[in-house]
CSV table of C-alpha atoms in Angstrom, one decimal:
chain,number,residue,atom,x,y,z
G,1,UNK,CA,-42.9,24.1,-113.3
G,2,UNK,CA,-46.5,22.9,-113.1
G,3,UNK,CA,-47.3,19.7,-114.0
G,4,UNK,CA,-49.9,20.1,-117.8
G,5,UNK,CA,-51.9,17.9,-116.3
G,6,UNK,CA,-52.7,19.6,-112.9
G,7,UNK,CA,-54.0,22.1,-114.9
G,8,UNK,CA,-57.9,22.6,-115.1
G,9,UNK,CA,-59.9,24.6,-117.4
G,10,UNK,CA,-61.2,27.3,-115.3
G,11,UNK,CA,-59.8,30.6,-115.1
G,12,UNK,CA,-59.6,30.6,-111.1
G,13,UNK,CA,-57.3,27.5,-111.8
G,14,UNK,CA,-55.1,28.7,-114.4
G,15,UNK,CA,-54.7,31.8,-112.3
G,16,UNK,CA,-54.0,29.7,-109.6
G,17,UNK,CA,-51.7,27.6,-111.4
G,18,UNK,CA,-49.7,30.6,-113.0
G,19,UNK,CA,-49.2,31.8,-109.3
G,20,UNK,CA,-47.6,29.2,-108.1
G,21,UNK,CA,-45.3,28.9,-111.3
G,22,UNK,CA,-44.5,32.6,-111.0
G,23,UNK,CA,-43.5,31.7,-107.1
G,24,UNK,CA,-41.1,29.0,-107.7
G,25,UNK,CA,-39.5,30.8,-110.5
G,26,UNK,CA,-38.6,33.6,-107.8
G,27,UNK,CA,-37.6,31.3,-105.5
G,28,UNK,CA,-34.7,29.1,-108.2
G,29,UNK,CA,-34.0,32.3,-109.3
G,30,UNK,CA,-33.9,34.6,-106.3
G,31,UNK,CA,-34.3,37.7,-108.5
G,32,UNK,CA,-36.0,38.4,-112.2
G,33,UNK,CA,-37.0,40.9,-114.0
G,34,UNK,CA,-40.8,41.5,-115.3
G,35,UNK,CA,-39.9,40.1,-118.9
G,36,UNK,CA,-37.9,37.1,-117.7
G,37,UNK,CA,-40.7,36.3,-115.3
G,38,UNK,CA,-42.9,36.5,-118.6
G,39,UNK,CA,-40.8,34.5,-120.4
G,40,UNK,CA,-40.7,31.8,-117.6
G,41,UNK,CA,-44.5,31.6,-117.4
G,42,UNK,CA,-44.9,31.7,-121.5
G,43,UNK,CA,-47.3,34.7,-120.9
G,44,UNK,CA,-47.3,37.8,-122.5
G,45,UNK,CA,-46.8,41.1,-120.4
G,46,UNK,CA,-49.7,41.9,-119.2
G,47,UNK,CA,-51.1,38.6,-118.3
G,48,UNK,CA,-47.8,38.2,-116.2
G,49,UNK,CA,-48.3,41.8,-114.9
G,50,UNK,CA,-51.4,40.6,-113.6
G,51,UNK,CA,-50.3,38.2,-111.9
G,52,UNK,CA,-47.2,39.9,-110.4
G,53,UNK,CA,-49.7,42.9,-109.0
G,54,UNK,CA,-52.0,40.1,-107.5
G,55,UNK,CA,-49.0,38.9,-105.4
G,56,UNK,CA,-47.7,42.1,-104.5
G,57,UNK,CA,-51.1,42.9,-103.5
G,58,UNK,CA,-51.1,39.5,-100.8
G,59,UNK,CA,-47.7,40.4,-100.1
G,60,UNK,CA,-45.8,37.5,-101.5
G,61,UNK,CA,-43.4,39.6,-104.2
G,62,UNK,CA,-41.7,43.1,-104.1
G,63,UNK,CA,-40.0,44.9,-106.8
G,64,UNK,CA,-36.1,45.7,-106.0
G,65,UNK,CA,-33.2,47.5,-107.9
G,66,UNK,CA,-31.3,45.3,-109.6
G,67,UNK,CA,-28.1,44.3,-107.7
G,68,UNK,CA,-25.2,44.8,-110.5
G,69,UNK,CA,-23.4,41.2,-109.5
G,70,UNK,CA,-26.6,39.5,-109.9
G,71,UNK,CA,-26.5,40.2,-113.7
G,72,UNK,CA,-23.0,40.4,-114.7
G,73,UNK,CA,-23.5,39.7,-118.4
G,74,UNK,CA,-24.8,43.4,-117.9
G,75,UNK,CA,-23.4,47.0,-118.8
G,76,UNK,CA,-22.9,48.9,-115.6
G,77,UNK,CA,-23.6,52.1,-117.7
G,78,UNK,CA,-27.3,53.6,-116.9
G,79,UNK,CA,-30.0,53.6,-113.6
G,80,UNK,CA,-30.4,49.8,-112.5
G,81,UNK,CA,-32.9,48.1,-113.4
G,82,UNK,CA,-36.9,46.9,-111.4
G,83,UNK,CA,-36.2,43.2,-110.1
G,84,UNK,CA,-38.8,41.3,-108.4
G,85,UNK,CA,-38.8,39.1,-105.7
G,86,UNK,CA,-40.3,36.9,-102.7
G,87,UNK,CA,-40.4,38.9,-99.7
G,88,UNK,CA,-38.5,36.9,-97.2
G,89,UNK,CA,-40.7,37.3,-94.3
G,90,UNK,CA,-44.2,37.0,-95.7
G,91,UNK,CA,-44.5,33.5,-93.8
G,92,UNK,CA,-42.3,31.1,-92.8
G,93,UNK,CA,-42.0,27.6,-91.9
G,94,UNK,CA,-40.8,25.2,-89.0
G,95,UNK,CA,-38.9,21.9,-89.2
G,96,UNK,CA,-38.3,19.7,-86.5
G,97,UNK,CA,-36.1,16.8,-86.2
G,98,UNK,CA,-37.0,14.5,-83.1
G,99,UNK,CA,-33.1,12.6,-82.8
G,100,UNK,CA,-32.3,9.8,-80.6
G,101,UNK,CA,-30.4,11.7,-78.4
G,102,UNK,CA,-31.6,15.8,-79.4
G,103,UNK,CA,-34.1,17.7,-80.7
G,104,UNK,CA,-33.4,20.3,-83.4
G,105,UNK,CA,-35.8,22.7,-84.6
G,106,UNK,CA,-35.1,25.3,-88.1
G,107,UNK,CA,-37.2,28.3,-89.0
G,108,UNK,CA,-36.9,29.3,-93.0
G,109,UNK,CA,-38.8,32.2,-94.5
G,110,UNK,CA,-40.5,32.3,-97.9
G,111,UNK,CA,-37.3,31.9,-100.0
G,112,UNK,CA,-36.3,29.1,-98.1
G,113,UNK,CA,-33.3,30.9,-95.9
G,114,UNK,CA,-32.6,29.7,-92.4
G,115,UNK,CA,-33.9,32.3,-89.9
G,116,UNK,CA,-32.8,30.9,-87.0
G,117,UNK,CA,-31.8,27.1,-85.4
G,118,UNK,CA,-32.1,25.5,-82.0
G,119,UNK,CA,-30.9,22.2,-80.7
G,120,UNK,CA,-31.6,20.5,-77.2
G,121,UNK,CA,-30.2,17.4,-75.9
G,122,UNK,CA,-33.0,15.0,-75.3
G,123,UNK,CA,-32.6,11.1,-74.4
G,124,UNK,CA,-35.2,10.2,-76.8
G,125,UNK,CA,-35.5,6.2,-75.9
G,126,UNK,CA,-36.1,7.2,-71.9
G,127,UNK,CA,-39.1,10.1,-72.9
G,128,UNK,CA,-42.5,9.3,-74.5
G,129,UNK,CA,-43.7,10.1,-77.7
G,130,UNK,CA,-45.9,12.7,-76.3
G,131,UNK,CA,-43.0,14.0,-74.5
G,132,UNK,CA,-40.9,14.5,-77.2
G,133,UNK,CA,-43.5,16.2,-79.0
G,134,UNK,CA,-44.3,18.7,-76.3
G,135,UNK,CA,-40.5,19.4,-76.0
G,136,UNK,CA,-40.1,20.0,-79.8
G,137,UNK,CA,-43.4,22.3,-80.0
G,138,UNK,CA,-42.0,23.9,-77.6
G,139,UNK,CA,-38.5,24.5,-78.8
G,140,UNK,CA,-39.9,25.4,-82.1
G,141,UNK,CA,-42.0,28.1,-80.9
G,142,UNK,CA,-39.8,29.8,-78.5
G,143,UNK,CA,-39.0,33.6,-79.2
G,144,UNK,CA,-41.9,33.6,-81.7
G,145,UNK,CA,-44.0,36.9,-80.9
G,146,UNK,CA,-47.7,36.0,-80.6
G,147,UNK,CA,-48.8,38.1,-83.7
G,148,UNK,CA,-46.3,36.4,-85.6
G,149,UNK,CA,-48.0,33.1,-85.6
G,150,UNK,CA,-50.6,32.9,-88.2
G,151,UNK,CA,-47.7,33.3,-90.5
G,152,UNK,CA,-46.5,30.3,-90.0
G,153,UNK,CA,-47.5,27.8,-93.1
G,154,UNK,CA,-46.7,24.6,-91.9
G,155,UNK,CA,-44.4,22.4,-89.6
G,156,UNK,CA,-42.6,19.2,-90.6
G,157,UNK,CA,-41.5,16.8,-88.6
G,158,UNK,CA,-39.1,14.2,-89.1
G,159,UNK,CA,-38.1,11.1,-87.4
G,160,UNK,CA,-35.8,8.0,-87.5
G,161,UNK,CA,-39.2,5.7,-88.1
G,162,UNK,CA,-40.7,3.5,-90.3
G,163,UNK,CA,-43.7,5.6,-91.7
G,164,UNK,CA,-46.7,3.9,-93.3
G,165,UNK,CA,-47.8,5.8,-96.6
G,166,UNK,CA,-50.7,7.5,-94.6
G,167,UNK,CA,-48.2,8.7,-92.1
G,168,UNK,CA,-48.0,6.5,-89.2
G,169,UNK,CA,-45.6,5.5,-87.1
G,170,UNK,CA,-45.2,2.2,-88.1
G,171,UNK,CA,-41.6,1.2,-85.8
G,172,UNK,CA,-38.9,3.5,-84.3
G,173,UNK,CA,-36.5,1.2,-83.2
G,174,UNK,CA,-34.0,3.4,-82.1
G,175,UNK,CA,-37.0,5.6,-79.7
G,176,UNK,CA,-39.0,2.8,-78.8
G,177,UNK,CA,-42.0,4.0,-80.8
G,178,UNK,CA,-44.5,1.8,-82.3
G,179,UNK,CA,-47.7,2.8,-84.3
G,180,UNK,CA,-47.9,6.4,-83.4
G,181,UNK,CA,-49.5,9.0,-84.9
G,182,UNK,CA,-47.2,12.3,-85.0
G,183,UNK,CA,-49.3,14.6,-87.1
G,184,UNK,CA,-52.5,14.3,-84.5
G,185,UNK,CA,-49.9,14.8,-81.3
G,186,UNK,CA,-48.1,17.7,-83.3
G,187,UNK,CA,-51.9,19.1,-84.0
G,188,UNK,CA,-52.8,18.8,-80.3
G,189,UNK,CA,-49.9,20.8,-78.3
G,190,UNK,CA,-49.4,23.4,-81.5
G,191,UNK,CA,-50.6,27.2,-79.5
G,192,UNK,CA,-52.0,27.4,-83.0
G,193,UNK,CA,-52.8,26.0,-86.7
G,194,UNK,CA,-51.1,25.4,-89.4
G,195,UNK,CA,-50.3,22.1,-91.4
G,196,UNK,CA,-48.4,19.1,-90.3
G,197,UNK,CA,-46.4,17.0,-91.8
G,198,UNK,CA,-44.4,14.2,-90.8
G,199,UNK,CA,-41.3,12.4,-92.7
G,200,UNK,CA,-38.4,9.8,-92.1
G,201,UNK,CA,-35.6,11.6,-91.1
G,202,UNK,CA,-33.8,10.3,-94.3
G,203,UNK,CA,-36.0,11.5,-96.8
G,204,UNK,CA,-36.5,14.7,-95.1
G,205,UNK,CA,-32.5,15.2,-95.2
G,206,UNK,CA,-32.4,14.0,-99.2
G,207,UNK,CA,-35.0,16.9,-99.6
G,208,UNK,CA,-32.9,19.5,-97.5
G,209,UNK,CA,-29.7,18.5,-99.0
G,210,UNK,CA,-30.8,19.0,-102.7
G,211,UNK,CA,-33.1,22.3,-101.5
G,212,UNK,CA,-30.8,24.5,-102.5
G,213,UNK,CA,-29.1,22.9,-105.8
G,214,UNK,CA,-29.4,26.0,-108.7
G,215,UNK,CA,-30.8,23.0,-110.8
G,216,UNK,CA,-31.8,19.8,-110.4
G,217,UNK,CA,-29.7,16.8,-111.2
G,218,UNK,CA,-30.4,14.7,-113.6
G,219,UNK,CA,-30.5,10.5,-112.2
G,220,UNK,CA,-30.3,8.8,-109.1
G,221,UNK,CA,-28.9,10.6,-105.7
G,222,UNK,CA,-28.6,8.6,-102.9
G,223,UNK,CA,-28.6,10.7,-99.7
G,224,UNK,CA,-27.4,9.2,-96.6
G,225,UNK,CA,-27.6,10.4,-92.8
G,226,UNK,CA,-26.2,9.1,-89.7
G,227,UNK,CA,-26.6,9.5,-87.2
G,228,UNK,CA,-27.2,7.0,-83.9
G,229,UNK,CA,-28.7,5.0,-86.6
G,230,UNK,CA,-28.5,5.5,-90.6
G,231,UNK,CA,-31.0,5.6,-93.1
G,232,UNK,CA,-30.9,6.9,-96.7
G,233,UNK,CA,-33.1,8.7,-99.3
G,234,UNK,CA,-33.7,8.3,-102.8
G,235,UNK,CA,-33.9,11.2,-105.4
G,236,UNK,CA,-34.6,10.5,-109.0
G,237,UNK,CA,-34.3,13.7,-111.3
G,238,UNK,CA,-35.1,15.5,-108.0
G,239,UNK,CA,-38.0,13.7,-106.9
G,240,UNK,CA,-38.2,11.5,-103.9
G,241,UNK,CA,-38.4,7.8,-104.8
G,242,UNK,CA,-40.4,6.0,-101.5
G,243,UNK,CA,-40.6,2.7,-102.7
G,244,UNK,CA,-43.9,0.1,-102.4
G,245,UNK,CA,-44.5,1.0,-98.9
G,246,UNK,CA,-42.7,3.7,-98.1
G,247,UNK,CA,-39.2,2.2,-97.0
G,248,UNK,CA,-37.3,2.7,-100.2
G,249,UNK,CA,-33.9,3.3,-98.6
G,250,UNK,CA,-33.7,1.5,-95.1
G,251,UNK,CA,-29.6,0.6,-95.7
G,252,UNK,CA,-29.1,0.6,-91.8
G,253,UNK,CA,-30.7,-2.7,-91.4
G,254,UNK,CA,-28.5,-3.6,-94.5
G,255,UNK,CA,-26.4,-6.9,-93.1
G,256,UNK,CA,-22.3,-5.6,-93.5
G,257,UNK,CA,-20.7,-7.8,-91.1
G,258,UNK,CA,-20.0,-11.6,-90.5
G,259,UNK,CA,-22.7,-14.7,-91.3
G,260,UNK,CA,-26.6,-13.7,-92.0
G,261,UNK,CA,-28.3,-13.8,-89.0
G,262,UNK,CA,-25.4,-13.4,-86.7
G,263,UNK,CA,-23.1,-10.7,-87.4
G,264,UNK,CA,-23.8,-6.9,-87.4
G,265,UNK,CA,-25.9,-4.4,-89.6
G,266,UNK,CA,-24.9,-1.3,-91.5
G,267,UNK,CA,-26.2,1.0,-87.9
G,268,UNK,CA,-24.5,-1.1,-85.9
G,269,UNK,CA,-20.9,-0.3,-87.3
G,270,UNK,CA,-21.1,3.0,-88.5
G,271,UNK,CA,-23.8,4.3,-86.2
G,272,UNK,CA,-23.1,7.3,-83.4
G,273,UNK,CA,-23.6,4.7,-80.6
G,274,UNK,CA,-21.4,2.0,-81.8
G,275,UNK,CA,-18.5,4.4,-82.9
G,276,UNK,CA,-18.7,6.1,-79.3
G,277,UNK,CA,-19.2,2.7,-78.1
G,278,UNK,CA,-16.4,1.6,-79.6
G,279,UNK,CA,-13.9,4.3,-78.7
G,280,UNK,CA,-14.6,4.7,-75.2
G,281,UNK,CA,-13.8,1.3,-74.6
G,282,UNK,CA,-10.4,0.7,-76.3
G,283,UNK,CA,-9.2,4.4,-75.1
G,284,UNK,CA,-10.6,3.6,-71.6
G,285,UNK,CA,-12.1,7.1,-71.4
G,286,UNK,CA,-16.3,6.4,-70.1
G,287,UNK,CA,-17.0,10.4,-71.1
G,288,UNK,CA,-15.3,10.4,-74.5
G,289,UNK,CA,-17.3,12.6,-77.1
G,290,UNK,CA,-17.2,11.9,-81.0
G,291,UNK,CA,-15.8,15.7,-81.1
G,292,UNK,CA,-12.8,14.2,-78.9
G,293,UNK,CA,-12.7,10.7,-81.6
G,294,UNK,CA,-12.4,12.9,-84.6
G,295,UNK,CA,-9.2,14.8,-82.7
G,296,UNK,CA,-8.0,11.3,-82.4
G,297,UNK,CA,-8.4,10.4,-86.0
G,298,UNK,CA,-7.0,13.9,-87.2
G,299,UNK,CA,-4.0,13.0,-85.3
G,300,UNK,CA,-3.6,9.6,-86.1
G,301,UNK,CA,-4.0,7.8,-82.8
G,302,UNK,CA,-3.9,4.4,-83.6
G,303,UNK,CA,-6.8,3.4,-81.6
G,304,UNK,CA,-9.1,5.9,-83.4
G,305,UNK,CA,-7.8,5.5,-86.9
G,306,UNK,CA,-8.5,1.5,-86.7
G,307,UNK,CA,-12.1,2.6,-85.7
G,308,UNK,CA,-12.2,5.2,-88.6
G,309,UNK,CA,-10.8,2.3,-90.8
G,310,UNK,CA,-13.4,-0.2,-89.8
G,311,UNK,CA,-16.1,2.6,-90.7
G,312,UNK,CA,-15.1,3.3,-94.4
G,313,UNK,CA,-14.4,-0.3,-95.2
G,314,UNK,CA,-18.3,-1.4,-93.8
G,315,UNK,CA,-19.9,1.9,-95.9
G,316,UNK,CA,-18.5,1.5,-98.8
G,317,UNK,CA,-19.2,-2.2,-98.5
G,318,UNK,CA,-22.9,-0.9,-98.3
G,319,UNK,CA,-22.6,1.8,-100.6
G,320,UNK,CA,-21.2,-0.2,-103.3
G,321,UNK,CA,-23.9,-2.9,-102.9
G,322,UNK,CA,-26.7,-0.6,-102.5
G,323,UNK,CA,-25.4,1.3,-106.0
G,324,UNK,CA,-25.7,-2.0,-107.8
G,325,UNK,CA,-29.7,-2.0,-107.3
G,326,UNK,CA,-30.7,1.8,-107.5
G,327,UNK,CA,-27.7,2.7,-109.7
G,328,UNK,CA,-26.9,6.1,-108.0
G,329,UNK,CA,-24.5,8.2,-110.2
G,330,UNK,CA,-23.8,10.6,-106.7
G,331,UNK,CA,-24.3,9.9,-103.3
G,332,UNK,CA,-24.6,12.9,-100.6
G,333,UNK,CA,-23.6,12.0,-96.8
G,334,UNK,CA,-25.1,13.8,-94.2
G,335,UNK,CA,-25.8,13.6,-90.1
G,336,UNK,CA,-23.3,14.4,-87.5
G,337,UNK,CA,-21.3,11.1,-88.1
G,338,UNK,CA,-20.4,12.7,-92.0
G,339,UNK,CA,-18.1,15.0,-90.3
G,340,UNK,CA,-15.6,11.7,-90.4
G,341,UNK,CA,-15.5,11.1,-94.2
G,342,UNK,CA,-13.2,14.2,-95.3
G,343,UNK,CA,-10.9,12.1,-92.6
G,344,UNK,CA,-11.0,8.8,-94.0
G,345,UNK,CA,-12.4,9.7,-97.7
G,346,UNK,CA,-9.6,8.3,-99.6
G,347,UNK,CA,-9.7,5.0,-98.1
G,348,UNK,CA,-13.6,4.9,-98.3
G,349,UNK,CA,-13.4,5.3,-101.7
G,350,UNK,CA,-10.1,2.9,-101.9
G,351,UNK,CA,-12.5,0.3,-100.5
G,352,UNK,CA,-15.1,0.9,-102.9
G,353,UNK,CA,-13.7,0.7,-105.7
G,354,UNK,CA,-11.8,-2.9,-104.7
G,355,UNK,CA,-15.7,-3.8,-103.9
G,356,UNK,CA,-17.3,-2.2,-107.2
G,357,UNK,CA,-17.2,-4.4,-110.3
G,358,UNK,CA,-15.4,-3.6,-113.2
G,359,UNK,CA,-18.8,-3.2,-114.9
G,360,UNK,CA,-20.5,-0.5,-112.7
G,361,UNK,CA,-18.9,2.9,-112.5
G,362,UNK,CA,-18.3,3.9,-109.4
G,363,UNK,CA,-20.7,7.7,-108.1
G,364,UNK,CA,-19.5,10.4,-107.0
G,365,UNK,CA,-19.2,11.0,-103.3
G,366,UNK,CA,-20.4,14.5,-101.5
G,367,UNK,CA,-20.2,16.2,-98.1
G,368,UNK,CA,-23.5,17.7,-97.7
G,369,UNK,CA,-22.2,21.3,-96.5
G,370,UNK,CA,-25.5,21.6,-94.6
G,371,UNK,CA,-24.7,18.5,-92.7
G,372,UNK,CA,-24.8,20.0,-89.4
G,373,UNK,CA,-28.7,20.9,-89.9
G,374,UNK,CA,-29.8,17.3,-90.3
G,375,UNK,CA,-33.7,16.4,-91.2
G,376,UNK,CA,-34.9,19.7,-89.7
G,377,UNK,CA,-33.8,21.6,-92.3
G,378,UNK,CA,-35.4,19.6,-94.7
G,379,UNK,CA,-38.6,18.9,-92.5
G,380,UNK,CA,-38.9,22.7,-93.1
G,381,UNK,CA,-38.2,22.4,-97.0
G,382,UNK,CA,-40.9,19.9,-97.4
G,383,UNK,CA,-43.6,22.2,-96.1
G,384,UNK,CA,-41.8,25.3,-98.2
G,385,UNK,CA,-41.9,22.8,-101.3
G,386,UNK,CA,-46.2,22.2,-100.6
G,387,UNK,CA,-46.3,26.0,-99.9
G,388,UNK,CA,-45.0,26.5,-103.6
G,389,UNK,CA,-47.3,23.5,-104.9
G,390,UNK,CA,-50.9,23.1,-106.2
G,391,UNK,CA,-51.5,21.6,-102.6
G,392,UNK,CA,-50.9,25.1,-100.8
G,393,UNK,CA,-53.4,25.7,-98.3
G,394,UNK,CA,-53.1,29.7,-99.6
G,395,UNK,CA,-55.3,28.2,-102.5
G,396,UNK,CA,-58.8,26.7,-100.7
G,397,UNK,CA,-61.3,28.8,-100.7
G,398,UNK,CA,-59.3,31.2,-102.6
G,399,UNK,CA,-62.0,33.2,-105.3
């Protein structure tokens, strides 16, 4: 709902304001009836009908027959009932996810439902910036029909970097990238305009991840991706938490192995590249794929199932010590390493709770089941969450 104190006192505002509260409601609720939308908004009928017909006027919301199973507290007896909701493909948005080693791009319409994905393989440390951007633009864009473009309400992008709070660039490690600025290279090779906005590829996974949750939960969810490297993001009671300077969340440089200074970090044992790393050299096999490791594991080679072991006992080192600071009651994995906890999950959690102290309940532990999308799914959210904001570019100039 809208923040009170958003509100202004002119009527252009209010209206304004009601909109956008009448928009979310259809998108938590997918379908709702004219007097539950009313109730929602705490408006009587006819202010809501106004602004229902002013939305069905821009094309935003439709009125539908009631689907039976969407109400079952219902009698089935009589004609269904007038339902309203977003029309799906009244604009949509793009996400992009620049990898280390592939480029994924995900197009959602207006109630947040994937319309289609792509992926690429790209060697991200050996390219440029400007290369990479090009290549994602371009991936993003491809099957869009020309008239369809001016539909399109924004584009995130998101990226295993260090971001300053105005959006910069400030260190990608893992690319090679070092005070870049993403937004004005997205601007300049976009065939046309709409907003940009860029995100670590954590926080834009925490927002994907918790997208599509019926409610929000309540606390502290820490939201972890991995993939070459690992990074986490911070929800409290459904908003992101980014920290002083934006970093709130950087576990991968977390130190989980031997003395300070001298062993390894969080990325370097749990990481893509060091699991492959890893595996290729104790099975002797140069062109072994993590697809071919997790056969390994699921059979119980020895080889792989030592490597798996190593993994849960170094995450739930870090999992456990980063739960003592930010006090996360649920933690949500994600990235295409996360397909190896249903593997190992009892002995991660065996781990942690030998680590935990007796004083600090040990969280709940997830599988994101959108795990496979990454940060481009949530790149995407981000702009569908601004869309459905006070910050919506639908509202300047609007009279």
């Amino acid at each position: 709902m809208i923040e009170p104190n958003l509100l202004a006192s002119s009527p252009r505002k209010i209206r304004q304001a009601n909109e956008i509260a009448a928009l979310q409601a259809l998108h938590r609720a997918r379908q709702l009836s004219r007097a539950d939308l009313a109730r929602i908004l705490n408006l009587n009928r006819s202010s809501s009908g106004h602004i229902i017909a002013e939305l069905t006027a821009a094309g935003m919301v439709r009125e539908v027959q009631e689907a039976r199973e969407a109400r079952p507290g219902r009698s089935r007896v009589g004609r269904p009932g007038v339902m309203l909701e977003l029309v799906p493909d009244a604009v949509f948005f793009l996400g992009i996810e620049l990898g280390v080693e592939h480029i994924s791009t995900v197009e959602i319409d207006l109630r947040a439902d994937i319309v289609r994905t792509r992926t690429d393989p790209f060697d991200g440390p050996t390219h440029s910036v400007e290369d990479a951007i090009r290549h994602a633009v371009k991936l993003a864009c491809a099957d869009l029909p020309p008239d369809r473009l001016a539909q399109c309400e924004g584009i995130g992008i998101s990226t295993p970097a260090q971001f300053t709070l105005d959006g910069i660039v400030h260190l990608a490690p893992l690319l090679g990238w070092k005070n870049v600025n993403l937004t004005e290279l997205a601007l300049r090779h976009l065939p046309f305009q709409a907003p940009v906005h860029v995100e670590n590829d954590a926080n834009a996974f925490a927002i994907g991840a918790a997208y599509d949750d019926a409610e929000i939960h309540s606390g502290v969810t820490l939201f972890v991706v991995m993939e070459s490297g690992v990074g986490s993001g911070i929800l409290i009671d459904g908003k992101l938490f980014r920290g002083g300077h934006g970093l709130a969340g950087e576990i991968g440089h977390m130190h989980a192995e031997g003395k300070p200074g001298q062993g390894r970090s969080l990325e370097q044992i749990v990481g893509l590249t060091s699991i492959l790393a890893e595996y290729r050299t104790v099975t002797m096999r140069p062109a072994a794929s993590f697809d071919d490791f997790l056969a390994d594991v699921r059979d119980r080679a020895p080889d792989a199932v030592s490597i798996a072991e190593g993994w849960a006992k170094a995450l739930a080192y870090a999992l456990v010590q980063t739960c003592r600071i930010v006090d996360a009651n649920r933690i949500v994995l994600g990235g295409s390493v996360a397909q190896l906890y249903p593997l190992v999950a009892a002995r991660l959690i065996a781990h942690m709770q030998a680590a935990q102290s007796s004083g600090f309940p040990l969280p709940v532990v997830q599988l994101n089941p959108r795990a496979d999308l990454g940060s481009a799914f949530g790149a995407a959210c981000l702009m569908h969450q601004r869309y459905l904001s006070l910050e919506s570019p639908r509202l300047y100039g609007d009279g």
